[in-house]
């Protein structure tokens, strides 16, 4: 894999007579790449040990595409194509139901995209974050952390807080990298039991 500067140098000089000149500069580029690799990254999560898991939106995209495809397909079958246009009879109850599905899925997709929910797991805390608010849950505030029996990412994680009746439920499969999220919650569960 080429570093950014080396890739740019090869791209600029490729196919020209100056490619040999670029190869001579490659030593300097490699040294600077080593220096950059040795330098600490500017990612704040790398220094604090946090791992961020964003909510998956692809489920909603797929559902919207499927509902829209079924809606248009039903319109073609039911009404047909006239003068190169697909006409959909909106007085038909099935087409109205499909239209409601399409509009509802589009609204949910826009809402989730606007909120941008994510979970940040740190050394001894969990941070539930959206665009609108952020909630920190420290290990000392947790009474119980219940993991699913099968840790494949399909179960639900239940967090019971001290002094609260309501349980916080996290579905790992709804987030990016569900297996890694399950491992992080397993680590937090072990810390909670140990201490």
PDB file of C-alpha atoms in Angstrom:
ATOM      1  CA  UNK A   1       0.000   0.000   0.000  1.00  0.00           C
ATOM      2  CA  UNK A   2       1.396   3.390  -0.953  1.00  0.00           C
ATOM      3  CA  UNK A   3       1.351   6.376   1.345  1.00  0.00           C
ATOM      4  CA  UNK A   4      -0.352   9.560   0.218  1.00  0.00           C
ATOM      5  CA  UNK A   5       2.764  11.487  -0.833  1.00  0.00           C
ATOM      6  CA  UNK A   6       4.355   8.527  -2.595  1.00  0.00           C
ATOM      7  CA  UNK A   7       1.136   7.704  -4.423  1.00  0.00           C
ATOM      8  CA  UNK A   8       0.823  11.331  -5.534  1.00  0.00           C
ATOM      9  CA  UNK A   9       4.438  11.340  -6.730  1.00  0.00           C
ATOM     10  CA  UNK A  10       3.982   8.160  -8.725  1.00  0.00           C
ATOM     11  CA  UNK A  11       0.722   9.431 -10.164  1.00  0.00           C
ATOM     12  CA  UNK A  12       2.272  12.745 -11.230  1.00  0.00           C
ATOM     13  CA  UNK A  13       5.353  11.216 -12.827  1.00  0.00           C
ATOM     14  CA  UNK A  14       3.917   7.973 -14.203  1.00  0.00           C
ATOM     15  CA  UNK A  15       4.285   7.609 -17.927  1.00  0.00           C
ATOM     16  CA  UNK A  16       6.832  10.431 -18.266  1.00  0.00           C
ATOM     17  CA  UNK A  17      10.595  10.570 -18.571  1.00  0.00           C
ATOM     18  CA  UNK A  18      10.734  12.012 -15.045  1.00  0.00           C
ATOM     19  CA  UNK A  19       9.615   8.735 -13.479  1.00  0.00           C
ATOM     20  CA  UNK A  20      13.250   7.885 -12.662  1.00  0.00           C
ATOM     21  CA  UNK A  21      13.479  11.226 -10.836  1.00  0.00           C
ATOM     22  CA  UNK A  22      10.416  10.272  -8.834  1.00  0.00           C
ATOM     23  CA  UNK A  23      12.002   6.941  -7.928  1.00  0.00           C
ATOM     24  CA  UNK A  24      15.040   8.810  -6.557  1.00  0.00           C
ATOM     25  CA  UNK A  25      12.733  10.898  -4.369  1.00  0.00           C
ATOM     26  CA  UNK A  26      10.964   7.778  -3.162  1.00  0.00           C
ATOM     27  CA  UNK A  27      13.531   7.377  -0.367  1.00  0.00           C
ATOM     28  CA  UNK A  28      12.616  10.771   1.051  1.00  0.00           C
ATOM     29  CA  UNK A  29       8.934  10.015   0.669  1.00  0.00           C
ATOM     30  CA  UNK A  30       9.318   6.679   2.461  1.00  0.00           C
ATOM     31  CA  UNK A  31      11.227   8.333   5.308  1.00  0.00           C
ATOM     32  CA  UNK A  32       8.501  10.940   5.716  1.00  0.00           C
ATOM     33  CA  UNK A  33       5.875   8.191   5.593  1.00  0.00           C
ATOM     34  CA  UNK A  34       7.705   6.352   8.390  1.00  0.00           C
ATOM     35  CA  UNK A  35       7.783   9.551  10.427  1.00  0.00           C
ATOM     36  CA  UNK A  36       4.060  10.039   9.894  1.00  0.00           C
ATOM     37  CA  UNK A  37       3.364   6.440  10.864  1.00  0.00           C
ATOM     38  CA  UNK A  38       5.390   6.823  14.055  1.00  0.00           C
ATOM     39  CA  UNK A  39       3.656  10.088  14.995  1.00  0.00           C
ATOM     40  CA  UNK A  40       0.500   9.858  17.110  1.00  0.00           C
ATOM     41  CA  UNK A  41      -2.714  10.038  15.144  1.00  0.00           C
ATOM     42  CA  UNK A  42      -5.047  12.993  15.326  1.00  0.00           C
ATOM     43  CA  UNK A  43      -8.031  10.727  16.016  1.00  0.00           C
ATOM     44  CA  UNK A  44      -9.194  11.494  19.575  1.00  0.00           C
ATOM     45  CA  UNK A  45     -10.656   7.994  19.908  1.00  0.00           C
ATOM     46  CA  UNK A  46      -7.207   6.462  19.356  1.00  0.00           C
ATOM     47  CA  UNK A  47      -5.744   8.211  22.392  1.00  0.00           C
ATOM     48  CA  UNK A  48      -8.690   7.605  24.738  1.00  0.00           C
ATOM     49  CA  UNK A  49      -9.323   3.994  23.751  1.00  0.00           C
ATOM     50  CA  UNK A  50     -12.893   4.690  22.681  1.00  0.00           C
ATOM     51  CA  UNK A  51     -14.610   2.698  19.966  1.00  0.00           C
ATOM     52  CA  UNK A  52     -17.497   4.257  18.080  1.00  0.00           C
ATOM     53  CA  UNK A  53     -20.261   2.193  16.515  1.00  0.00           C
ATOM     54  CA  UNK A  54     -22.623   4.047  14.190  1.00  0.00           C
ATOM     55  CA  UNK A  55     -26.205   3.067  13.520  1.00  0.00           C
ATOM     56  CA  UNK A  56     -26.657   1.210  10.251  1.00  0.00           C
ATOM     57  CA  UNK A  57     -28.839   3.069   7.758  1.00  0.00           C
ATOM     58  CA  UNK A  58     -28.512   0.555   4.937  1.00  0.00           C
ATOM     59  CA  UNK A  59     -31.483  -1.405   6.289  1.00  0.00           C
ATOM     60  CA  UNK A  60     -33.755   1.555   5.599  1.00  0.00           C
ATOM     61  CA  UNK A  61     -32.276   2.146   2.147  1.00  0.00           C
ATOM     62  CA  UNK A  62     -32.916  -1.452   1.191  1.00  0.00           C
ATOM     63  CA  UNK A  63     -36.467  -1.386   2.538  1.00  0.00           C
ATOM     64  CA  UNK A  64     -37.197   1.870   0.710  1.00  0.00           C
ATOM     65  CA  UNK A  65     -35.830   0.479  -2.555  1.00  0.00           C
ATOM     66  CA  UNK A  66     -37.827  -2.728  -2.159  1.00  0.00           C
ATOM     67  CA  UNK A  67     -41.095  -0.930  -1.338  1.00  0.00           C
ATOM     68  CA  UNK A  68     -40.596   1.502  -4.207  1.00  0.00           C
ATOM     69  CA  UNK A  69     -39.854  -1.332  -6.612  1.00  0.00           C
ATOM     70  CA  UNK A  70     -42.958  -3.231  -5.513  1.00  0.00           C
ATOM     71  CA  UNK A  71     -45.044  -0.045  -5.759  1.00  0.00           C
ATOM     72  CA  UNK A  72     -43.891   0.670  -9.325  1.00  0.00           C
ATOM     73  CA  UNK A  73     -44.162  -3.013 -10.279  1.00  0.00           C
ATOM     74  CA  UNK A  74     -47.704  -3.172  -8.976  1.00  0.00           C
ATOM     75  CA  UNK A  75     -48.511   0.011 -10.889  1.00  0.00           C
ATOM     76  CA  UNK A  76     -47.169  -1.513 -14.114  1.00  0.00           C
ATOM     77  CA  UNK A  77     -49.096  -4.743 -13.639  1.00  0.00           C
ATOM     78  CA  UNK A  78     -52.319  -3.078 -12.516  1.00  0.00           C
ATOM     79  CA  UNK A  79     -52.477  -0.030 -14.768  1.00  0.00           C
ATOM     80  CA  UNK A  80     -49.932  -0.685 -17.493  1.00  0.00           C
ATOM     81  CA  UNK A  81     -47.708   1.599 -19.504  1.00  0.00           C
ATOM     82  CA  UNK A  82     -49.325   4.331 -21.560  1.00  0.00           C
ATOM     83  CA  UNK A  83     -47.250   6.559 -23.902  1.00  0.00           C
ATOM     84  CA  UNK A  84     -44.017   5.539 -22.167  1.00  0.00           C
ATOM     85  CA  UNK A  85     -45.246   6.463 -18.664  1.00  0.00           C
ATOM     86  CA  UNK A  86     -46.142   4.171 -15.810  1.00  0.00           C
ATOM     87  CA  UNK A  87     -49.533   5.137 -14.487  1.00  0.00           C
ATOM     88  CA  UNK A  88     -50.476   4.073 -10.985  1.00  0.00           C
ATOM     89  CA  UNK A  89     -54.092   4.179  -9.906  1.00  0.00           C
ATOM     90  CA  UNK A  90     -53.979   5.813  -6.479  1.00  0.00           C
ATOM     91  CA  UNK A  91     -57.606   4.907  -5.861  1.00  0.00           C
ATOM     92  CA  UNK A  92     -56.613   1.242  -5.571  1.00  0.00           C
ATOM     93  CA  UNK A  93     -56.301   0.244  -1.878  1.00  0.00           C
ATOM     94  CA  UNK A  94     -53.212  -1.928  -2.456  1.00  0.00           C
ATOM     95  CA  UNK A  95     -51.359   0.901  -4.191  1.00  0.00           C
ATOM     96  CA  UNK A  96     -52.354   3.263  -1.372  1.00  0.00           C
ATOM     97  CA  UNK A  97     -51.001   0.794   1.182  1.00  0.00           C
ATOM     98  CA  UNK A  98     -47.739   0.448  -0.746  1.00  0.00           C
ATOM     99  CA  UNK A  99     -47.495   4.241  -1.025  1.00  0.00           C
ATOM    100  CA  UNK A 100     -47.919   4.518   2.758  1.00  0.00           C
ATOM    101  CA  UNK A 101     -45.077   1.994   3.206  1.00  0.00           C
ATOM    102  CA  UNK A 102     -42.839   3.976   0.845  1.00  0.00           C
ATOM    103  CA  UNK A 103     -43.564   7.302   2.550  1.00  0.00           C
ATOM    104  CA  UNK A 104     -43.194   5.860   6.055  1.00  0.00           C
ATOM    105  CA  UNK A 105     -39.856   4.218   5.238  1.00  0.00           C
ATOM    106  CA  UNK A 106     -38.588   7.428   3.627  1.00  0.00           C
ATOM    107  CA  UNK A 107     -39.605   9.437   6.709  1.00  0.00           C
ATOM    108  CA  UNK A 108     -37.875   6.985   9.074  1.00  0.00           C
ATOM    109  CA  UNK A 109     -34.762   6.993   6.891  1.00  0.00           C
ATOM    110  CA  UNK A 110     -34.592  10.788   6.956  1.00  0.00           C
ATOM    111  CA  UNK A 111     -35.168  10.861  10.723  1.00  0.00           C
ATOM    112  CA  UNK A 112     -32.423   8.310  11.434  1.00  0.00           C
ATOM    113  CA  UNK A 113     -30.079  10.082   9.034  1.00  0.00           C
ATOM    114  CA  UNK A 114     -30.755  13.397  10.797  1.00  0.00           C
ATOM    115  CA  UNK A 115     -30.302  11.977  14.320  1.00  0.00           C
ATOM    116  CA  UNK A 116     -27.113  10.000  13.509  1.00  0.00           C
ATOM    117  CA  UNK A 117     -27.266   7.675  16.535  1.00  0.00           C
ATOM    118  CA  UNK A 118     -24.087   5.985  17.684  1.00  0.00           C
ATOM    119  CA  UNK A 119     -22.648   4.131  20.640  1.00  0.00           C
ATOM    120  CA  UNK A 120     -19.206   4.958  21.968  1.00  0.00           C
ATOM    121  CA  UNK A 121     -17.686   2.350  24.274  1.00  0.00           C
ATOM    122  CA  UNK A 122     -14.794   3.497  26.438  1.00  0.00           C
ATOM    123  CA  UNK A 123     -12.651   1.886  29.094  1.00  0.00           C
ATOM    124  CA  UNK A 124     -15.326   1.960  31.803  1.00  0.00           C
ATOM    125  CA  UNK A 125     -18.318   3.708  30.247  1.00  0.00           C
ATOM    126  CA  UNK A 126     -20.841   3.638  27.434  1.00  0.00           C
ATOM    127  CA  UNK A 127     -21.920   6.794  25.665  1.00  0.00           C
ATOM    128  CA  UNK A 128     -25.204   6.789  23.755  1.00  0.00           C
ATOM    129  CA  UNK A 129     -24.985   9.671  21.337  1.00  0.00           C
ATOM    130  CA  UNK A 130     -27.286  11.316  18.815  1.00  0.00           C
ATOM    131  CA  UNK A 131     -27.163  14.669  17.119  1.00  0.00           C
ATOM    132  CA  UNK A 132     -29.674  15.983  19.626  1.00  0.00           C
ATOM    133  CA  UNK A 133     -28.331  14.580  22.889  1.00  0.00           C
ATOM    134  CA  UNK A 134     -25.634  12.513  24.536  1.00  0.00           C
ATOM    135  CA  UNK A 135     -25.947  10.204  27.514  1.00  0.00           C
ATOM    136  CA  UNK A 136     -23.030   8.839  29.522  1.00  0.00           C
ATOM    137  CA  UNK A 137     -23.454   5.576  31.415  1.00  0.00           C
ATOM    138  CA  UNK A 138     -20.529   4.832  33.691  1.00  0.00           C
ATOM    139  CA  UNK A 139     -19.760   1.341  34.973  1.00  0.00           C
ATOM    140  CA  UNK A 140     -20.521   2.482  38.538  1.00  0.00           C
ATOM    141  CA  UNK A 141     -24.077   3.452  37.476  1.00  0.00           C
ATOM    142  CA  UNK A 142     -24.839   0.007  36.021  1.00  0.00           C
ATOM    143  CA  UNK A 143     -26.585  -2.511  38.221  1.00  0.00           C
ATOM    144  CA  UNK A 144     -26.702  -5.337  35.666  1.00  0.00           C
ATOM    145  CA  UNK A 145     -25.569  -5.863  32.122  1.00  0.00           C
ATOM    146  CA  UNK A 146     -27.428  -8.745  30.485  1.00  0.00           C
ATOM    147  CA  UNK A 147     -25.985 -10.136  27.269  1.00  0.00           C
ATOM    148  CA  UNK A 148     -27.789 -12.522  24.916  1.00  0.00           C
ATOM    149  CA  UNK A 149     -26.951 -16.209  25.201  1.00  0.00           C
ATOM    150  CA  UNK A 150     -25.856 -16.448  21.585  1.00  0.00           C
ATOM    151  CA  UNK A 151     -23.364 -13.700  21.026  1.00  0.00           C
ATOM    152  CA  UNK A 152     -23.783 -13.469  17.279  1.00  0.00           C
ATOM    153  CA  UNK A 153     -25.067  -9.899  17.316  1.00  0.00           C
ATOM    154  CA  UNK A 154     -28.744 -10.769  16.895  1.00  0.00           C
ATOM    155  CA  UNK A 155     -29.783 -10.622  20.551  1.00  0.00           C
ATOM    156  CA  UNK A 156     -30.438  -7.619  22.721  1.00  0.00           C
ATOM    157  CA  UNK A 157     -28.179  -6.162  25.375  1.00  0.00           C
ATOM    158  CA  UNK A 158     -30.049  -4.959  28.445  1.00  0.00           C
ATOM    159  CA  UNK A 159     -28.517  -2.390  30.773  1.00  0.00           C
ATOM    160  CA  UNK A 160     -30.195  -1.937  34.169  1.00  0.00           C
ATOM    161  CA  UNK A 161     -29.148   1.230  35.957  1.00  0.00           C
ATOM    162  CA  UNK A 162     -29.033   1.688  39.734  1.00  0.00           C
ATOM    163  CA  UNK A 163     -32.075   3.509  41.065  1.00  0.00           C
ATOM    164  CA  UNK A 164     -33.924   3.369  37.711  1.00  0.00           C
ATOM    165  CA  UNK A 165     -36.839   1.203  36.688  1.00  0.00           C
ATOM    166  CA  UNK A 166     -36.426   1.566  32.966  1.00  0.00           C
ATOM    167  CA  UNK A 167     -34.001  -0.754  31.202  1.00  0.00           C
ATOM    168  CA  UNK A 168     -31.840   0.485  28.324  1.00  0.00           C
ATOM    169  CA  UNK A 169     -31.952  -1.944  25.402  1.00  0.00           C
ATOM    170  CA  UNK A 170     -29.235  -2.024  22.722  1.00  0.00           C
ATOM    171  CA  UNK A 171     -29.561  -4.137  19.568  1.00  0.00           C
ATOM    172  CA  UNK A 172     -25.987  -4.762  18.361  1.00  0.00           C
ATOM    173  CA  UNK A 173     -27.109  -5.926  14.915  1.00  0.00           C
ATOM    174  CA  UNK A 174     -28.495  -2.447  14.232  1.00  0.00           C
ATOM    175  CA  UNK A 175     -24.981  -0.968  14.517  1.00  0.00           C
ATOM    176  CA  UNK A 176     -21.838  -1.293  12.435  1.00  0.00           C
ATOM    177  CA  UNK A 177     -19.496  -4.134  13.462  1.00  0.00           C
ATOM    178  CA  UNK A 178     -21.960  -5.989  15.718  1.00  0.00           C
ATOM    179  CA  UNK A 179     -19.453  -8.674  16.751  1.00  0.00           C
ATOM    180  CA  UNK A 180     -16.973  -6.082  17.970  1.00  0.00           C
ATOM    181  CA  UNK A 181     -19.744  -4.253  19.834  1.00  0.00           C
ATOM    182  CA  UNK A 182     -20.722  -7.521  21.536  1.00  0.00           C
ATOM    183  CA  UNK A 183     -17.108  -8.099  22.572  1.00  0.00           C
ATOM    184  CA  UNK A 184     -16.910  -4.604  24.072  1.00  0.00           C
ATOM    185  CA  UNK A 185     -20.082  -5.164  26.088  1.00  0.00           C
ATOM    186  CA  UNK A 186     -18.752  -8.580  27.159  1.00  0.00           C
ATOM    187  CA  UNK A 187     -15.614  -6.842  28.442  1.00  0.00           C
ATOM    188  CA  UNK A 188     -17.749  -4.308  30.330  1.00  0.00           C
ATOM    189  CA  UNK A 189     -19.858  -7.143  31.781  1.00  0.00           C
ATOM    190  CA  UNK A 190     -16.731  -8.870  33.074  1.00  0.00           C
ATOM    191  CA  UNK A 191     -15.549  -5.592  34.622  1.00  0.00           C
ATOM    192  CA  UNK A 192     -18.952  -5.117  36.255  1.00  0.00           C
ATOM    193  CA  UNK A 193     -18.921  -8.624  37.743  1.00  0.00           C
ATOM    194  CA  UNK A 194     -15.323  -8.238  38.931  1.00  0.00           C
ATOM    195  CA  UNK A 195     -15.754  -5.036  40.678  1.00  0.00           C
TER     196      UNK A 195
END
